[in-house]
Amino acid sequence: FGVSRVTVREAIRSLEQLGVVEVRRGNTGGAYIKKVNMDELVQQIANALCIAGVTFQHLAEARELLEEMIISKLALFNLNSKHIQRLKKLNEMAKKHYKEGKNRERLLTNFKFHGAIAEITRNPLIVFMHKLISKLSIGFFENVVPSDGMIQNTLKYHDELINLLEKGDFVKASLLCSRHIKEVSADILAKSKQQISNKSLS
């Protein structure tokens, strides 16, 4: 390429930081193309979007539209009993975490529940978009202390969503999911403003 070793070394270091290559030492060492890690890629883009000023409202709207679209089209992706069982298991796990007061575990399990719906499509682009939106959204949820009513409503919505999916009523299920995300997002925003107000008063 007509460049110095220093330039090549810097280029490899940059590619390594981006997760494109891994540098191995020893006799068989060198720079090797790395298998793409979806979670690492999500983290890199999430960092860039944080700087770009993406708001919680942007995330809530994107998530609502994406999940509504996914669920309305699930008939095309051969939804089966294994998918339903996985959703039931995740929701039961979230209920268990709630009873045990494990709020972070409950929150992450709730997001896994929604992620499991995206994964039914087996479309890496859809799964990636959902992972990215979820990654950025979780931070906002973690900064808000939810009421028991908010948590119980989410678990109830998830139960209703599973029932509709099991019946194959994807239109109703998609509208229910859309309403659920809209309501939860509004609650999170309201709670966040209330907590900020309480802090400023104290």
Short mmCIF file of C-alpha atoms in Angstrom, two decimals:
data_model
loop_
_atom_site.label_atom_id
_atom_site.label_comp_id
_atom_site.label_asym_id
_atom_site.label_seq_id
_atom_site.Cartn_x
_atom_site.Cartn_y
_atom_site.Cartn_z
CA PHE A 1 0.00 0.00 0.00
CA GLY A 2 3.03 2.25 0.00
CA VAL A 3 2.74 3.22 3.67
CA SER A 4 5.03 2.84 6.68
CA ARG A 5 4.84 0.14 9.34
CA VAL A 6 3.70 2.77 11.83
CA THR A 7 0.68 3.60 9.65
CA VAL A 8 -0.22 -0.09 9.27
CA ARG A 9 0.18 -0.62 13.03
CA GLU A 10 -2.15 2.32 13.76
CA ALA A 11 -4.68 1.07 11.22
CA ILE A 12 -4.70 -2.41 12.80
CA ARG A 13 -5.02 -0.87 16.28
CA SER A 14 -8.04 1.15 15.10
CA LEU A 15 -9.66 -1.94 13.56
CA GLU A 16 -9.01 -3.85 16.79
CA GLN A 17 -10.74 -1.11 18.83
CA LEU A 18 -13.71 -1.27 16.47
CA GLY A 19 -13.90 -5.04 16.99
CA VAL A 20 -13.22 -5.82 13.33
CA VAL A 21 -9.95 -7.71 13.92
CA GLU A 22 -8.22 -9.42 16.82
CA VAL A 23 -4.46 -9.38 17.20
CA ARG A 24 -2.90 -12.70 18.22
CA ARG A 25 0.59 -13.12 19.61
CA GLY A 26 3.09 -15.95 19.13
CA ASN A 27 4.23 -18.06 16.16
CA THR A 28 0.79 -18.09 14.54
CA GLY A 29 0.13 -14.47 15.50
CA GLY A 30 -1.10 -11.63 13.37
CA ALA A 31 -4.27 -9.68 12.70
CA TYR A 32 -7.29 -11.90 12.13
CA ILE A 33 -10.80 -10.91 11.05
CA LYS A 34 -13.04 -11.21 14.07
CA LYS A 35 -16.51 -12.73 14.02
CA VAL A 36 -19.01 -9.90 14.49
CA ASN A 37 -20.32 -9.69 18.05
CA MET A 38 -23.83 -8.23 17.91
CA ASP A 39 -23.71 -6.92 21.49
CA GLU A 40 -20.38 -5.13 20.94
CA LEU A 41 -21.71 -3.54 17.76
CA VAL A 42 -24.88 -2.44 19.54
CA GLN A 43 -22.77 -0.85 22.30
CA GLN A 44 -20.63 1.08 19.80
CA ILE A 45 -23.63 2.52 17.96
CA ALA A 46 -25.46 3.19 21.24
CA ASN A 47 -22.48 5.29 22.39
CA ALA A 48 -22.61 7.31 19.16
CA LEU A 49 -26.38 7.85 19.42
CA CYS A 50 -26.05 9.07 23.02
CA ILE A 51 -23.74 11.81 21.76
CA ALA A 52 -26.15 12.56 18.89
CA GLY A 53 -28.84 13.58 21.39
CA VAL A 54 -31.36 10.76 20.98
CA THR A 55 -34.09 11.30 23.58
CA PHE A 56 -36.26 8.84 25.50
CA GLN A 57 -39.24 10.04 23.45
CA HIS A 58 -37.41 9.12 20.22
CA LEU A 59 -36.65 5.66 21.61
CA ALA A 60 -40.21 5.08 22.84
CA GLU A 61 -41.69 6.01 19.44
CA ALA A 62 -39.21 3.81 17.55
CA ARG A 63 -39.78 0.87 19.89
CA GLU A 64 -43.56 1.21 19.69
CA LEU A 65 -43.56 1.25 15.87
CA LEU A 66 -41.02 -1.57 15.55
CA GLU A 67 -42.75 -3.95 17.96
CA GLU A 68 -46.21 -3.20 16.55
CA MET A 69 -44.91 -4.03 13.07
CA ILE A 70 -43.16 -7.21 14.24
CA ILE A 71 -46.19 -8.59 16.09
CA SER A 72 -48.66 -7.74 13.31
CA LYS A 73 -46.50 -9.81 10.91
CA LEU A 74 -45.73 -12.77 13.21
CA ALA A 75 -47.96 -15.06 11.13
CA LEU A 76 -45.24 -14.86 8.45
CA PHE A 77 -42.55 -16.12 10.83
CA ASN A 78 -44.05 -19.44 11.97
CA LEU A 79 -44.75 -18.56 15.60
CA ASN A 80 -44.87 -21.87 17.48
CA SER A 81 -45.40 -23.34 20.96
CA LYS A 82 -41.67 -23.06 21.79
CA HIS A 83 -41.81 -19.30 21.27
CA ILE A 84 -44.91 -19.05 23.46
CA GLN A 85 -43.30 -21.15 26.18
CA ARG A 86 -40.22 -18.93 26.17
CA LEU A 87 -42.37 -15.81 26.57
CA LYS A 88 -44.30 -17.44 29.43
CA LYS A 89 -41.07 -18.46 31.14
CA LEU A 90 -39.63 -14.94 30.88
CA ASN A 91 -42.80 -13.35 32.26
CA GLU A 92 -42.89 -15.82 35.17
CA MET A 93 -39.24 -15.03 35.85
CA ALA A 94 -40.06 -11.30 35.89
CA LYS A 95 -42.89 -11.95 38.38
CA LYS A 96 -40.49 -13.91 40.57
CA HIS A 97 -37.93 -11.08 40.52
CA TYR A 98 -40.70 -8.62 41.43
CA LYS A 99 -41.77 -10.69 44.44
CA GLU A 100 -38.14 -10.97 45.56
CA GLY A 101 -37.56 -7.22 45.18
CA LYS A 102 -34.92 -7.71 42.48
CA ASN A 103 -35.81 -4.63 40.46
CA ARG A 104 -32.90 -4.58 38.02
CA GLU A 105 -33.27 -8.29 37.23
CA ARG A 106 -37.02 -7.78 36.70
CA LEU A 107 -36.37 -4.85 34.36
CA LEU A 108 -33.80 -6.74 32.28
CA THR A 109 -36.11 -9.77 32.08
CA ASN A 110 -38.94 -7.55 30.83
CA PHE A 111 -36.69 -6.28 28.06
CA LYS A 112 -35.65 -9.87 27.27
CA PHE A 113 -39.36 -10.65 26.92
CA HIS A 114 -39.73 -8.00 24.21
CA GLY A 115 -36.41 -9.04 22.66
CA ALA A 116 -37.66 -12.63 22.41
CA ILE A 117 -40.57 -11.39 20.27
CA ALA A 118 -38.14 -9.66 17.89
CA GLU A 119 -36.03 -12.84 17.71
CA ILE A 120 -39.02 -14.84 16.41
CA THR A 121 -38.50 -13.09 13.05
CA ARG A 122 -34.99 -14.63 12.76
CA ASN A 123 -34.09 -11.45 10.85
CA PRO A 124 -30.70 -10.15 12.08
CA LEU A 125 -31.50 -6.56 11.05
CA ILE A 126 -34.77 -6.49 13.00
CA VAL A 127 -33.12 -8.14 16.02
CA PHE A 128 -30.23 -5.66 15.82
CA MET A 129 -32.56 -2.64 15.67
CA HIS A 130 -34.53 -3.92 18.65
CA LYS A 131 -31.35 -4.62 20.65
CA LEU A 132 -30.10 -1.11 19.94
CA ILE A 133 -33.34 0.59 21.00
CA SER A 134 -33.53 -1.59 24.12
CA LYS A 135 -29.89 -0.91 25.04
CA LEU A 136 -30.49 2.84 24.96
CA SER A 137 -33.89 2.62 26.69
CA ILE A 138 -32.76 0.56 29.68
CA GLY A 139 -30.65 3.43 31.02
CA PHE A 140 -33.73 5.67 31.24
CA PHE A 141 -35.76 2.94 32.97
CA GLU A 142 -32.97 2.30 35.50
CA ASN A 143 -32.99 5.95 36.57
CA VAL A 144 -36.68 5.84 37.53
CA VAL A 145 -38.14 4.14 40.60
CA PRO A 146 -41.37 2.55 39.35
CA SER A 147 -44.51 2.24 41.47
CA ASP A 148 -45.97 -1.19 42.23
CA GLY A 149 -48.88 -0.27 39.96
CA MET A 150 -46.55 0.35 37.02
CA ILE A 151 -44.81 -2.99 37.51
CA GLN A 152 -48.05 -4.93 37.95
CA ASN A 153 -49.55 -3.33 34.83
CA THR A 154 -46.52 -4.38 32.77
CA LEU A 155 -46.76 -7.98 33.98
CA LYS A 156 -50.50 -7.97 33.26
CA TYR A 157 -49.96 -6.60 29.76
CA HIS A 158 -47.38 -9.31 29.10
CA ASP A 159 -49.85 -12.01 30.20
CA GLU A 160 -52.53 -10.57 27.89
CA LEU A 161 -50.05 -10.33 25.03
CA ILE A 162 -49.06 -14.00 25.42
CA ASN A 163 -52.74 -15.04 25.41
CA LEU A 164 -53.41 -13.13 22.19
CA LEU A 165 -50.30 -14.55 20.50
CA GLU A 166 -51.29 -18.05 21.56
CA LYS A 167 -54.70 -17.52 19.94
CA GLY A 168 -53.03 -16.17 16.79
CA ASP A 169 -54.77 -12.79 17.09
CA PHE A 170 -51.77 -10.79 15.88
CA VAL A 171 -53.68 -7.61 15.07
CA LYS A 172 -55.05 -7.25 18.61
CA ALA A 173 -51.70 -8.30 20.04
CA SER A 174 -49.85 -5.64 18.03
CA LEU A 175 -52.27 -2.90 19.15
CA LEU A 176 -52.03 -4.07 22.76
CA CYS A 177 -48.23 -3.97 22.63
CA SER A 178 -48.30 -0.50 21.10
CA ARG A 179 -50.61 0.76 23.87
CA HIS A 180 -48.48 -0.91 26.52
CA ILE A 181 -45.24 0.74 25.34
CA LYS A 182 -46.97 4.13 24.98
CA GLU A 183 -48.40 3.95 28.52
CA VAL A 184 -45.18 2.70 30.12
CA SER A 185 -43.15 5.40 28.35
CA ALA A 186 -45.54 8.11 29.52
CA ASP A 187 -45.33 6.75 33.09
CA ILE A 188 -41.53 6.72 32.98
CA LEU A 189 -41.41 10.33 31.73
CA ALA A 190 -43.88 11.47 34.41
CA LYS A 191 -42.00 9.63 37.17
CA SER A 192 -38.68 11.01 35.95
CA LYS A 193 -39.99 14.60 36.09
CA GLN A 194 -41.44 13.97 39.55
CA GLN A 195 -38.13 12.60 40.86
CA ILE A 196 -36.20 15.57 39.43
CA SER A 197 -38.72 17.95 41.02
CA ASN A 198 -38.42 16.20 44.40
CA LYS A 199 -34.61 16.40 44.25
CA SER A 200 -34.64 20.11 43.45
CA LEU A 201 -37.04 20.78 46.38
CA SER A 202 -34.81 18.89 48.78
#
